[in-house]
């Protein structure tokens, strides 16, 4: 007798609860479409975010271009003739020291002289 009393007191069957594909408990049958109410605001917000991202990308690119202009790049910044001069300078090397000994032996300077200090009289 307990089994019959529980089934009899149970709420309406599942078919009775669903009307037009929506539960009776659901207040607004169009609730799943309510997001469309603010679609224009959502689109505007997404558009603003995209414009902001594009603006940031442009600023970053301009910053990189300015940084490139600040760097000295010989191939770009020197005139064509200067590039040849630079190659010639790169080809020069410091002597091995023998020529400096020749210069010292021919010099008429006094190696024992006091160090020159401008403005001081000896």
Coordinates of N, CA and C in Angstrom, one line a residue:
X1 N 0.8 -1.2 0.0 CA 0.0 0.0 0.0 C 0.9 1.3 0.0
X2 N 2.1 1.2 0.5 CA 3.0 2.3 0.5 C 3.4 2.7 -0.9
X3 N 3.6 1.7 -1.8 CA 4.0 1.9 -3.1 C 2.9 2.7 -3.9
X4 N 1.7 2.3 -3.7 CA 0.6 3.0 -4.5 C 0.4 4.4 -4.0
X5 N 0.6 4.7 -2.7 CA 0.5 6.0 -2.2 C 1.6 6.9 -2.8
X6 N 2.8 6.5 -2.9 CA 3.9 7.3 -3.4 C 3.7 7.6 -4.9
X7 N 3.3 6.6 -5.7 CA 3.1 6.9 -7.1 C 1.9 7.8 -7.3
X8 N 0.9 7.7 -6.5 CA -0.3 8.5 -6.7 C 0.0 9.9 -6.3
X9 N 0.8 10.2 -5.3 CA 1.1 11.5 -4.8 C 2.2 12.2 -5.6
X10 N 2.9 11.4 -6.6 CA 4.0 12.0 -7.3 C 3.4 13.1 -8.3
X11 N 4.3 14.1 -8.6 CA 3.8 15.2 -9.5 C 3.4 14.7 -10.9
X12 N 3.0 15.6 -11.7 CA 2.6 15.2 -13.1 C 3.6 14.4 -13.8
X13 N 3.2 13.7 -14.8 CA 4.2 12.9 -15.6 C 5.1 13.9 -16.4
X14 N 6.1 13.3 -17.0 CA 7.1 14.1 -17.7 C 6.5 14.8 -18.9
X15 N 5.5 14.1 -19.5 CA 4.9 14.7 -20.7 C 4.0 15.9 -20.3
X16 N 3.4 15.9 -19.1 CA 2.6 17.0 -18.7 C 3.5 18.3 -18.3
X17 N 4.8 18.0 -17.9 CA 5.6 19.1 -17.5 C 6.2 19.9 -18.7
X18 N 6.3 19.2 -19.8 CA 6.9 19.9 -21.0 C 5.8 20.4 -21.9
X19 N 5.8 21.7 -22.2 CA 4.9 22.3 -23.1 C 5.6 23.0 -24.2
X20 N 5.4 22.7 -25.4 CA 6.1 23.3 -26.5 C 7.6 23.3 -26.4
X21 N 8.2 22.2 -25.8 CA 9.6 22.0 -25.7 C 10.2 22.8 -24.6
X22 N 9.5 23.4 -23.7 CA 10.0 24.2 -22.6 C 9.3 23.7 -21.3
X23 N 10.1 23.7 -20.2 CA 9.5 23.3 -18.9 C 8.5 24.4 -18.4
X24 N 7.5 23.9 -17.7 CA 6.6 24.9 -17.1 C 7.3 25.8 -16.1
X25 N 8.3 25.3 -15.5 CA 9.1 26.1 -14.5 C 9.8 27.3 -15.1
X26 N 10.1 27.1 -16.4 CA 10.9 28.2 -17.1 C 9.9 29.4 -17.3
X27 N 10.3 30.5 -16.8 CA 9.5 31.7 -16.9 C 9.4 32.2 -18.3
X28 N 10.5 32.3 -19.0 CA 10.5 32.9 -20.4 C 10.9 31.8 -21.4
X29 N 10.0 31.5 -22.3 CA 10.4 30.4 -23.2 C 11.4 30.9 -24.2
X30 N 11.7 32.2 -24.3 CA 12.7 32.7 -25.2 C 14.1 33.0 -24.5
X31 N 14.3 32.4 -23.3 CA 15.4 32.8 -22.5 C 16.7 32.4 -23.3
X32 N 16.7 31.4 -24.0 CA 18.0 31.0 -24.7 C 18.3 32.0 -25.9
X33 N 17.3 32.8 -26.3 CA 17.6 33.8 -27.3 C 17.8 35.2 -26.8
X34 N 17.8 35.3 -25.5 CA 17.9 36.7 -24.9 C 19.2 37.3 -25.2
X35 N 20.3 36.6 -25.5 CA 21.6 37.2 -25.8 C 21.5 38.1 -27.0
X36 N 20.5 37.8 -27.9 CA 20.4 38.6 -29.1 C 19.9 40.0 -28.8
X37 N 19.3 40.2 -27.6 CA 18.8 41.5 -27.2 C 19.9 42.5 -27.2
X38 N 21.1 42.1 -26.7 CA 22.3 43.0 -26.6 C 23.3 42.7 -27.6
X39 N 22.9 42.2 -28.8 CA 23.8 41.8 -29.8 C 24.6 43.0 -30.3
X40 N 23.9 44.1 -30.5 CA 24.6 45.3 -31.0 C 25.7 45.8 -30.0
X41 N 25.4 45.8 -28.7 CA 26.3 46.2 -27.7 C 27.5 45.3 -27.8
X42 N 27.3 44.0 -27.9 CA 28.3 43.0 -27.9 C 29.2 43.2 -29.2
X43 N 28.6 43.4 -30.3 CA 29.3 43.7 -31.5 C 30.2 44.9 -31.4
X44 N 29.6 46.0 -30.8 CA 30.3 47.2 -30.7 C 31.6 47.0 -29.7
X45 N 31.4 46.3 -28.7 CA 32.5 46.0 -27.7 C 33.6 45.2 -28.4
X46 N 33.2 44.2 -29.2 CA 34.2 43.4 -29.9 C 34.9 44.2 -30.9
X47 N 34.2 45.1 -31.6 CA 34.8 46.0 -32.6 C 35.8 47.0 -32.0
X48 N 35.4 47.5 -30.8 CA 36.3 48.4 -30.1 C 37.6 47.7 -29.7
X49 N 37.5 46.4 -29.2 CA 38.6 45.6 -28.8 C 39.5 45.4 -30.0
X50 N 38.9 45.1 -31.2 CA 39.7 44.8 -32.4 C 40.5 46.1 -32.8
X51 N 39.8 47.3 -32.7 CA 40.4 48.5 -33.1 C 41.5 48.9 -32.1
X52 N 41.3 48.6 -30.9 CA 42.4 48.8 -29.9 C 43.6 48.0 -30.1
X53 N 43.4 46.7 -30.5 CA 44.5 45.8 -30.8 C 45.2 46.3 -32.0
X54 N 44.5 46.7 -33.1 CA 45.1 47.2 -34.3 C 45.9 48.4 -34.0
X55 N 45.4 49.3 -33.1 CA 46.1 50.5 -32.7 C 47.4 50.2 -32.0
X56 N 47.3 49.2 -31.1 CA 48.5 48.8 -30.4 C 49.6 48.2 -31.3
X57 N 49.1 47.4 -32.3 CA 50.0 46.8 -33.3 C 50.7 47.9 -34.1
X58 N 49.9 48.9 -34.5 CA 50.5 50.0 -35.3 C 51.6 50.8 -34.4
X59 N 51.3 51.0 -33.2 CA 52.2 51.7 -32.3 C 53.5 50.9 -32.1
X60 N 53.3 49.6 -31.9 CA 54.5 48.8 -31.7 C 55.3 48.8 -33.0
X61 N 54.7 48.7 -34.2 CA 55.4 48.7 -35.4 C 56.2 50.0 -35.6
X62 N 55.5 51.2 -35.3 CA 56.2 52.5 -35.4 C 57.4 52.6 -34.4
X63 N 57.2 52.0 -33.2 CA 58.3 52.0 -32.3 C 59.5 51.2 -32.8
X64 N 59.2 50.1 -33.4 CA 60.3 49.3 -34.0 C 61.0 50.0 -35.1
X65 N 60.2 50.7 -36.0 CA 60.8 51.5 -37.1 C 61.7 52.6 -36.5
X66 N 61.2 53.3 -35.5 CA 62.0 54.4 -34.9 C 63.3 53.9 -34.3
X67 N 63.2 52.7 -33.7 CA 64.4 52.1 -33.1 C 65.4 51.7 -34.2
X68 N 64.9 51.2 -35.3 CA 65.8 50.9 -36.5 C 66.5 52.2 -37.0
X69 N 65.8 53.3 -37.0 CA 66.4 54.6 -37.5 C 67.4 55.0 -36.5
X70 N 67.3 54.7 -35.2 CA 68.3 55.2 -34.2 C 69.6 54.4 -34.3
X71 N 69.5 53.2 -34.8 CA 70.7 52.3 -34.9 C 71.5 52.8 -36.1
X72 N 72.9 52.8 -36.0 CA 73.8 53.1 -37.0 C 74.1 51.8 -37.8
X73 N 73.7 51.8 -39.0 CA 73.9 50.6 -39.9 C 74.8 51.1 -41.0
X74 N 76.1 50.8 -41.1 CA 77.0 51.3 -42.1 C 76.5 51.1 -43.5
X75 N 76.0 49.9 -43.8 CA 75.6 49.7 -45.2 C 74.5 50.5 -45.6
X76 N 73.7 51.0 -44.7 CA 72.5 51.8 -45.0 C 72.8 53.3 -44.8
X77 N 73.6 53.6 -43.8 CA 73.7 55.0 -43.4 C 74.9 55.7 -44.0
X78 N 75.9 55.0 -44.5 CA 77.1 55.6 -45.1 C 76.9 55.7 -46.6
X79 N 77.4 56.8 -47.2 CA 77.3 56.9 -48.7 C 78.2 55.8 -49.3
X80 N 77.9 55.5 -50.6 CA 78.6 54.4 -51.3 C 80.1 54.5 -51.2
X81 N 80.7 55.7 -51.4 CA 82.2 55.9 -51.3 C 82.7 55.6 -49.9
X82 N 81.9 55.8 -48.9 CA 82.3 55.6 -47.5 C 82.5 54.1 -47.3
X83 N 81.7 53.3 -48.0 CA 81.8 51.8 -47.8 C 83.1 51.3 -48.3
X84 N 83.6 51.9 -49.4 CA 84.9 51.5 -49.9 C 86.0 51.9 -49.0
X85 N 85.9 53.2 -48.4 CA 86.9 53.7 -47.5 C 86.9 52.8 -46.2
X86 N 85.7 52.4 -45.8 CA 85.7 51.5 -44.6 C 86.4 50.2 -44.9
X87 N 86.2 49.6 -46.1 CA 86.9 48.4 -46.5 C 88.4 48.6 -46.4
X88 N 88.9 49.7 -46.9 CA 90.3 50.0 -46.9 C 90.8 50.1 -45.5
X89 N 90.0 50.8 -44.6 CA 90.5 50.9 -43.2 C 90.5 49.6 -42.6
X90 N 89.6 48.7 -42.9 CA 89.6 47.4 -42.3 C 90.8 46.6 -42.8
X91 N 91.3 46.9 -44.0 CA 92.5 46.2 -44.5 C 93.8 46.6 -43.8
X92 N 93.8 47.8 -43.2 CA 95.0 48.3 -42.6 C 95.3 47.5 -41.3
X93 N 96.6 47.4 -41.0 CA 96.9 46.7 -39.7 C 98.0 47.5 -39.1
X94 N 98.2 47.3 -37.8 CA 99.2 48.0 -37.0 C 100.5 47.2 -37.3
X95 N 101.6 48.0 -37.4 CA 102.9 47.4 -37.7 C 103.4 46.5 -36.5
X96 N 104.4 45.7 -36.8 CA 104.8 44.7 -35.7 C 105.8 45.3 -34.8
X97 N 106.2 46.6 -34.9 CA 107.0 47.3 -33.9 C 108.4 47.6 -34.4
X98 N 108.9 46.9 -35.5 CA 110.2 47.2 -36.0 C 110.4 48.6 -36.5
X99 N 109.3 49.1 -37.2 CA 109.4 50.5 -37.7 C 109.5 51.5 -36.6
X100 N 108.9 51.2 -35.5 CA 108.9 52.2 -34.4 C 110.3 52.3 -33.8
X101 N 111.1 51.2 -33.8 CA 112.5 51.2 -33.3 C 113.3 52.1 -34.2
X102 N 113.1 52.0 -35.5 CA 113.8 52.9 -36.4 C 113.6 54.4 -36.1
X103 N 112.3 54.7 -35.9 CA 112.0 56.1 -35.6 C 112.7 56.5 -34.3
X104 N 112.7 55.7 -33.3 CA 113.3 56.0 -32.0 C 114.8 56.2 -32.2
X105 N 115.5 55.4 -33.0 CA 116.9 55.6 -33.1 C 117.3 56.9 -33.9
X106 N 116.4 57.4 -34.7 CA 116.7 58.6 -35.5 C 116.2 59.8 -34.7
X107 N 115.5 59.7 -33.6 CA 114.9 60.8 -32.9 C 116.0 61.6 -32.2
X108 N 115.7 62.9 -32.2 CA 116.6 63.8 -31.4 C 116.0 64.3 -30.1
X109 N 115.0 63.6 -29.6 CA 114.4 64.0 -28.4 C 115.2 63.4 -27.2
X110 N 115.2 64.1 -26.1 CA 115.9 63.6 -24.9 C 115.0 62.7 -24.1
X111 N 115.4 61.4 -24.0 CA 114.6 60.4 -23.3 C 114.6 60.7 -21.8
X112 N 115.6 61.4 -21.3 CA 115.7 61.7 -19.8 C 115.0 63.0 -19.4
X113 N 114.4 63.7 -20.3 CA 113.7 65.0 -20.0 C 112.5 64.7 -19.1
X114 N 112.2 65.8 -18.4 CA 111.0 65.8 -17.5 C 109.8 65.7 -18.4
X115 N 108.7 65.2 -17.8 CA 107.4 65.2 -18.5 C 106.9 66.6 -18.7
X116 N 106.4 66.9 -19.9 CA 105.9 68.2 -20.2 C 104.5 68.4 -19.6
X117 N 104.4 69.5 -18.8 CA 103.1 69.8 -18.2 C 102.8 71.3 -18.7
X118 N 101.7 71.5 -19.4 CA 101.4 72.8 -19.9 C 101.2 73.8 -18.7
X119 N 101.8 75.0 -19.0 CA 101.6 76.1 -18.0 C 102.7 76.1 -16.9
X120 N 103.5 75.0 -16.8 CA 104.6 75.0 -15.8 C 105.9 75.3 -16.4
X121 N 106.6 76.2 -15.8 CA 107.9 76.6 -16.4 C 109.0 75.9 -15.5
X122 N 110.1 75.5 -16.2 CA 111.2 74.8 -15.6 C 112.4 75.6 -15.5

